[in-house]
């Protein structure tokens, strides 16, 4: 049934679906640590973790959306827009820096949700439209992209983003907290069960009294908010709102979620898998950068091939699960 996927069986196919990405990540890390000088150094690992932090926050929101059976293509431009808005608002202090992007991006997410859940438009089309809208808004704020707003020194929020806690960058700590909360919300709350039910079978969920529209709107709003938070923090991290940053990041987020074992069809998935997916993509990127003479184009090819392999494996595993 629609709730079976949320709990899952104990079969081998289930295990691979749930932990396959983690096994691959462990293997890749082990090989890289043995073969690449300095890969396993604390500095490099911290660099990977902090680099993965902001994409991970976006992937968390994307996980909720994909489990409902939807997709959110707007998060990349929303992330970039949030960075520009945060940098622009930063002259009024840390609170404005966080509040403005969160409000705007939360509203964009809510708009996505309402159009998808209430007007019953296709998620692909709606989020493509808001992606273009967010892009236009960002160009308007940044004067066609020519104006780069700088985050002033001495803001209360800056050390909370740029410094370390017990040797770990603060963004990494924030990600762990957000994922823990997200995991509990998805696994242990009525809202989480509703998310799985809507993705599993929307009509059955509606008949069972699940508030389908409200569940979808919440998922898309969270996706917008989390992309906004990531963008705002990224602006603090970089010290300015860079307009070009965030192009294509929505595809990385979707890849990470799918690699982590969440089904694109919806109804099945986990938050922890998405975190592993982001880490895996970032580790591969780090390795390719570490091997001299390989261009960034090669990186895209590797990530793309990897994604195709994972989706093929997922299809095979979900068919096996159905047979079992």
Short mmCIF file of C-alpha atoms in Angstrom, two decimals:
data_model
loop_
_atom_site.label_atom_id
_atom_site.label_comp_id
_atom_site.label_asym_id
_atom_site.label_seq_id
_atom_site.Cartn_x
_atom_site.Cartn_y
_atom_site.Cartn_z
CA UNK A 1 0.00 0.00 0.00
CA UNK A 2 0.94 3.67 -0.04
CA UNK A 3 2.26 3.43 3.53
CA UNK A 4 4.28 0.27 2.94
CA UNK A 5 6.99 2.22 1.18
CA UNK A 6 7.38 4.53 4.14
CA UNK A 7 8.28 1.63 6.42
CA UNK A 8 9.79 -0.77 3.89
CA UNK A 9 10.51 -4.45 4.12
CA UNK A 10 13.74 -6.11 5.15
CA UNK A 11 14.75 -7.61 1.81
CA UNK A 12 18.11 -7.41 0.06
CA UNK A 13 16.73 -5.14 -2.65
CA UNK A 14 15.44 -2.86 0.08
CA UNK A 15 18.85 -2.78 1.74
CA UNK A 16 20.61 -1.81 -1.49
CA UNK A 17 18.01 0.87 -2.23
CA UNK A 18 18.41 2.31 1.25
CA UNK A 19 22.15 2.01 1.78
CA UNK A 20 23.62 1.50 -1.71
CA UNK A 21 24.79 5.11 -1.98
CA UNK A 22 26.43 4.91 1.44
CA UNK A 23 28.31 1.74 0.46
CA UNK A 24 29.51 3.40 -2.77
CA UNK A 25 30.51 6.55 -0.85
CA UNK A 26 32.54 4.50 1.65
CA UNK A 27 34.26 2.62 -1.18
CA UNK A 28 35.08 5.81 -3.12
CA UNK A 29 36.44 7.48 0.04
CA UNK A 30 38.59 4.44 0.86
CA UNK A 31 40.08 4.25 -2.64
CA UNK A 32 40.69 8.00 -2.80
CA UNK A 33 42.30 8.05 0.65
CA UNK A 34 44.71 5.31 -0.43
CA UNK A 35 45.57 6.67 -3.87
CA UNK A 36 45.42 10.48 -3.69
CA UNK A 37 47.93 12.39 -1.58
CA UNK A 38 46.33 14.71 0.96
CA UNK A 39 42.79 13.56 0.15
CA UNK A 40 42.14 12.25 3.65
CA UNK A 41 43.67 15.31 5.34
CA UNK A 42 41.38 17.16 7.74
CA UNK A 43 41.63 20.30 5.60
CA UNK A 44 40.45 18.58 2.43
CA UNK A 45 37.67 16.63 4.16
CA UNK A 46 36.44 19.82 5.82
CA UNK A 47 36.60 21.52 2.40
CA UNK A 48 34.41 18.74 0.91
CA UNK A 49 31.96 18.89 3.81
CA UNK A 50 31.56 22.68 3.73
CA UNK A 51 31.30 22.60 -0.07
CA UNK A 52 28.49 20.06 0.27
CA UNK A 53 26.69 22.00 3.00
CA UNK A 54 24.71 24.50 0.92
CA UNK A 55 23.73 22.02 -1.83
CA UNK A 56 22.68 19.62 0.95
CA UNK A 57 20.23 22.17 2.38
CA UNK A 58 18.64 22.49 -1.07
CA UNK A 59 18.56 18.70 -1.49
CA UNK A 60 16.71 18.35 1.83
CA UNK A 61 13.80 20.44 0.51
CA UNK A 62 13.97 18.60 -2.81
CA UNK A 63 13.63 15.27 -0.97
CA UNK A 64 10.24 16.28 0.46
CA UNK A 65 9.05 17.47 -2.96
CA UNK A 66 10.18 14.36 -4.85
CA UNK A 67 8.61 12.01 -2.27
CA UNK A 68 5.26 13.75 -2.92
CA UNK A 69 5.75 12.80 -6.58
CA UNK A 70 6.73 16.32 -7.65
CA UNK A 71 9.84 18.15 -8.80
CA UNK A 72 11.19 21.65 -8.10
CA UNK A 73 13.25 23.18 -10.89
CA UNK A 74 13.17 26.66 -9.35
CA UNK A 75 15.56 26.02 -6.43
CA UNK A 76 18.75 26.94 -8.31
CA UNK A 77 17.58 30.41 -9.27
CA UNK A 78 15.84 30.80 -5.89
CA UNK A 79 19.20 30.00 -4.27
CA UNK A 80 20.93 32.65 -6.43
CA UNK A 81 18.13 35.17 -5.82
CA UNK A 82 18.40 34.60 -2.05
CA UNK A 83 22.13 35.34 -2.20
CA UNK A 84 21.56 38.64 -3.98
CA UNK A 85 18.68 39.63 -1.66
CA UNK A 86 20.70 38.69 1.44
CA UNK A 87 23.71 40.72 0.31
CA UNK A 88 21.44 43.65 -0.61
CA UNK A 89 19.69 43.52 2.79
CA UNK A 90 22.91 42.97 4.73
CA UNK A 91 23.47 46.72 5.10
CA UNK A 92 20.53 46.64 7.54
CA UNK A 93 22.06 43.91 9.71
CA UNK A 94 22.00 40.15 10.16
CA UNK A 95 18.27 39.88 10.79
CA UNK A 96 17.38 41.62 7.52
CA UNK A 97 19.99 39.53 5.72
CA UNK A 98 18.15 36.35 6.75
CA UNK A 99 14.56 37.60 6.84
CA UNK A 100 14.25 39.12 3.35
CA UNK A 101 15.44 36.07 1.35
CA UNK A 102 13.50 33.66 3.58
CA UNK A 103 10.25 35.59 3.15
CA UNK A 104 10.65 36.03 -0.62
CA UNK A 105 11.83 32.46 -1.26
CA UNK A 106 9.21 31.01 1.07
CA UNK A 107 6.55 32.89 -0.91
CA UNK A 108 7.93 31.56 -4.21
CA UNK A 109 7.79 28.04 -2.75
CA UNK A 110 4.23 28.58 -1.52
CA UNK A 111 3.23 29.90 -4.96
CA UNK A 112 4.66 26.74 -6.54
CA UNK A 113 2.68 24.64 -4.07
CA UNK A 114 -0.61 26.46 -4.59
CA UNK A 115 -0.39 26.34 -8.40
CA UNK A 116 0.51 22.62 -8.31
CA UNK A 117 -1.91 21.51 -5.58
CA UNK A 118 -4.90 23.83 -6.15
CA UNK A 119 -4.70 24.72 -9.85
CA UNK A 120 -3.48 21.16 -10.60
CA UNK A 121 -0.75 22.31 -12.96
CA UNK A 122 2.25 20.08 -13.73
CA UNK A 123 5.13 20.62 -11.23
CA UNK A 124 7.65 20.67 -14.07
CA UNK A 125 5.91 23.60 -15.80
CA UNK A 126 5.07 25.56 -12.65
CA UNK A 127 8.58 25.41 -11.21
CA UNK A 128 10.11 26.19 -14.60
CA UNK A 129 7.93 29.32 -14.70
CA UNK A 130 8.88 30.42 -11.16
CA UNK A 131 12.52 29.68 -12.02
CA UNK A 132 12.26 32.25 -14.84
CA UNK A 133 10.37 34.62 -12.53
CA UNK A 134 13.03 34.35 -9.81
CA UNK A 135 15.70 34.92 -12.44
CA UNK A 136 13.93 38.11 -13.59
CA UNK A 137 13.56 39.30 -10.01
CA UNK A 138 17.24 38.67 -9.35
CA UNK A 139 18.25 40.66 -12.46
CA UNK A 140 15.98 43.49 -11.34
CA UNK A 141 17.55 43.61 -7.86
CA UNK A 142 21.12 43.32 -9.16
CA UNK A 143 20.65 45.86 -11.98
CA UNK A 144 20.80 43.25 -14.79
CA UNK A 145 23.52 41.37 -12.90
CA UNK A 146 26.02 44.22 -13.02
CA UNK A 147 25.65 45.20 -9.36
CA UNK A 148 27.31 42.87 -6.84
CA UNK A 149 26.28 43.68 -3.28
CA UNK A 150 28.95 43.07 -0.68
CA UNK A 151 28.15 41.74 2.77
CA UNK A 152 29.74 44.21 5.23
CA UNK A 153 32.27 43.04 7.83
CA UNK A 154 31.34 42.72 11.47
CA UNK A 155 27.86 41.26 11.10
CA UNK A 156 26.74 39.01 13.94
CA UNK A 157 25.97 36.20 11.51
CA UNK A 158 29.38 36.13 9.75
CA UNK A 159 31.37 34.17 12.38
CA UNK A 160 28.45 31.73 12.68
CA UNK A 161 28.92 30.83 9.01
CA UNK A 162 32.66 31.22 8.47
CA UNK A 163 34.12 29.87 11.70
CA UNK A 164 34.47 26.32 12.98
CA UNK A 165 33.01 24.38 15.87
CA UNK A 166 35.37 21.66 17.20
CA UNK A 167 37.24 21.88 13.89
CA UNK A 168 34.09 21.45 11.80
CA UNK A 169 32.78 24.36 9.72
CA UNK A 170 29.53 25.74 11.19
CA UNK A 171 27.59 25.15 7.92
CA UNK A 172 28.26 21.43 8.36
CA UNK A 173 26.84 21.51 11.90
CA UNK A 174 23.77 23.37 10.61
CA UNK A 175 23.24 20.74 7.89
CA UNK A 176 23.40 17.89 10.40
CA UNK A 177 20.81 19.63 12.58
CA UNK A 178 18.49 20.38 9.62
CA UNK A 179 18.72 16.81 8.33
CA UNK A 180 18.04 15.39 11.79
CA UNK A 181 14.92 17.57 12.07
CA UNK A 182 13.90 16.73 8.48
CA UNK A 183 14.38 13.03 9.10
CA UNK A 184 12.24 13.10 12.23
CA UNK A 185 9.55 15.16 10.44
CA UNK A 186 9.41 12.65 7.59
CA UNK A 187 9.59 9.48 9.67
CA UNK A 188 7.84 10.29 12.92
CA UNK A 189 5.11 12.84 12.22
CA UNK A 190 1.67 12.76 10.66
CA UNK A 191 2.90 15.25 8.08
CA UNK A 192 5.65 12.85 7.04
CA UNK A 193 3.19 9.97 6.67
CA UNK A 194 1.03 12.28 4.53
CA UNK A 195 4.00 13.11 2.30
CA UNK A 196 4.61 9.41 1.65
CA UNK A 197 0.89 8.75 1.14
CA UNK A 198 0.49 11.57 -1.41
CA UNK A 199 3.51 10.35 -3.37
CA UNK A 200 2.46 6.71 -3.15
CA UNK A 201 -1.07 7.15 -4.43
CA UNK A 202 -2.71 10.56 -4.41
CA UNK A 203 -6.27 9.35 -4.99
CA UNK A 204 -6.05 6.69 -2.28
CA UNK A 205 -4.54 9.28 0.09
CA UNK A 206 -7.41 11.69 -0.59
CA UNK A 207 -9.97 8.93 0.08
CA UNK A 208 -8.21 8.16 3.36
CA UNK A 209 -8.65 11.78 4.40
CA UNK A 210 -5.06 12.93 3.86
CA UNK A 211 -5.00 16.72 3.23
CA UNK A 212 -3.34 16.33 -0.19
CA UNK A 213 -3.25 19.99 -1.20
CA UNK A 214 -1.95 21.16 2.17
CA UNK A 215 0.75 18.48 2.21
CA UNK A 216 2.00 19.48 -1.25
CA UNK A 217 1.95 23.20 -0.47
CA UNK A 218 3.99 22.57 2.70
CA UNK A 219 6.56 20.50 0.79
CA UNK A 220 7.06 23.15 -1.91
CA UNK A 221 7.13 25.97 0.65
CA UNK A 222 9.83 24.12 2.60
CA UNK A 223 11.77 23.60 -0.63
CA UNK A 224 11.68 27.35 -1.32
CA UNK A 225 12.59 28.23 2.26
CA UNK A 226 15.53 25.84 2.39
CA UNK A 227 16.87 27.02 -0.99
CA UNK A 228 16.50 30.58 0.34
CA UNK A 229 18.35 29.75 3.55
CA UNK A 230 21.17 28.08 1.58
CA UNK A 231 21.46 31.11 -0.72
CA UNK A 232 21.52 33.60 2.15
CA UNK A 233 24.18 31.64 4.05
CA UNK A 234 26.19 31.18 0.86
CA UNK A 235 26.24 34.97 0.41
CA UNK A 236 27.65 35.34 3.93
CA UNK A 237 30.16 32.57 3.20
CA UNK A 238 31.34 34.29 -0.01
CA UNK A 239 30.98 37.82 1.36
CA UNK A 240 28.78 38.96 -1.52
CA UNK A 241 25.71 38.11 -3.56
CA UNK A 242 27.01 36.52 -6.75
CA UNK A 243 24.31 36.36 -9.41
CA UNK A 244 25.81 33.63 -11.55
CA UNK A 245 26.19 31.23 -8.64
CA UNK A 246 23.48 28.58 -8.45
CA UNK A 247 22.93 27.92 -12.14
CA UNK A 248 22.21 24.23 -12.53
CA UNK A 249 22.32 23.56 -8.81
CA UNK A 250 18.71 22.32 -8.98
CA UNK A 251 19.93 19.46 -11.21
CA UNK A 252 22.65 18.60 -8.70
CA UNK A 253 20.03 18.54 -5.95
CA UNK A 254 17.71 16.27 -7.93
CA UNK A 255 20.67 13.98 -8.78
CA UNK A 256 21.71 13.79 -5.13
CA UNK A 257 18.18 12.89 -4.00
CA UNK A 258 17.80 10.18 -6.64
CA UNK A 259 21.30 8.78 -5.99
CA UNK A 260 20.35 8.63 -2.30
CA UNK A 261 17.58 6.15 -3.06
CA UNK A 262 14.48 8.35 -3.32
CA UNK A 263 12.27 7.27 -6.22
CA UNK A 264 11.50 9.99 -8.79
CA UNK A 265 8.01 8.50 -9.08
CA UNK A 266 7.39 9.48 -5.43
CA UNK A 267 6.14 7.65 -2.36
CA UNK A 268 9.51 6.25 -1.32
CA UNK A 269 12.69 7.83 -0.04
CA UNK A 270 14.76 9.04 2.87
CA UNK A 271 16.43 12.21 4.01
CA UNK A 272 19.70 10.51 5.00
CA UNK A 273 20.12 9.14 1.47
CA UNK A 274 19.99 12.66 0.02
CA UNK A 275 22.79 13.77 2.33
CA UNK A 276 24.89 10.79 1.19
CA UNK A 277 24.05 11.64 -2.44
CA UNK A 278 25.28 15.22 -2.06
CA UNK A 279 28.47 14.03 -0.37
CA UNK A 280 29.07 11.44 -3.07
CA UNK A 281 28.74 14.00 -5.89
CA UNK A 282 31.03 16.40 -4.03
CA UNK A 283 33.64 13.73 -3.32
CA UNK A 284 33.68 12.72 -7.01
CA UNK A 285 34.09 16.41 -7.92
CA UNK A 286 36.93 16.78 -5.39
CA UNK A 287 38.71 13.69 -6.75
CA UNK A 288 38.43 14.88 -10.35
CA UNK A 289 39.78 18.30 -9.32
CA UNK A 290 42.57 16.53 -7.42
CA UNK A 291 43.65 14.54 -10.47
CA UNK A 292 45.50 17.07 -12.58
CA UNK A 293 44.58 17.57 -16.21
CA UNK A 294 40.92 16.62 -16.00
CA UNK A 295 38.58 19.45 -16.96
CA UNK A 296 35.30 20.37 -15.26
CA UNK A 297 33.48 19.07 -18.34
CA UNK A 298 34.75 15.61 -17.45
CA UNK A 299 33.24 16.09 -14.01
CA UNK A 300 29.77 16.62 -15.52
CA UNK A 301 30.15 13.51 -17.67
CA UNK A 302 31.12 11.40 -14.64
CA UNK A 303 28.24 12.77 -12.54
CA UNK A 304 25.81 12.20 -15.41
CA UNK A 305 26.96 8.63 -16.05
CA UNK A 306 26.77 7.94 -12.35
CA UNK A 307 23.20 9.21 -12.20
CA UNK A 308 22.10 7.02 -15.13
CA UNK A 309 23.69 3.98 -13.47
CA UNK A 310 21.86 4.72 -10.20
CA UNK A 311 18.47 5.20 -11.90
CA UNK A 312 18.92 1.91 -13.80
CA UNK A 313 19.80 0.16 -10.55
CA UNK A 314 16.78 1.74 -8.84
CA UNK A 315 14.40 0.55 -11.55
CA UNK A 316 15.79 -2.95 -11.26
CA UNK A 317 15.54 -2.92 -7.46
CA UNK A 318 12.00 -1.58 -7.33
CA UNK A 319 10.91 -4.31 -9.79
CA UNK A 320 12.64 -6.90 -7.60
CA UNK A 321 10.87 -5.48 -4.53
CA UNK A 322 7.49 -5.74 -6.28
CA UNK A 323 8.20 -9.39 -7.14
CA UNK A 324 9.19 -10.14 -3.56
#
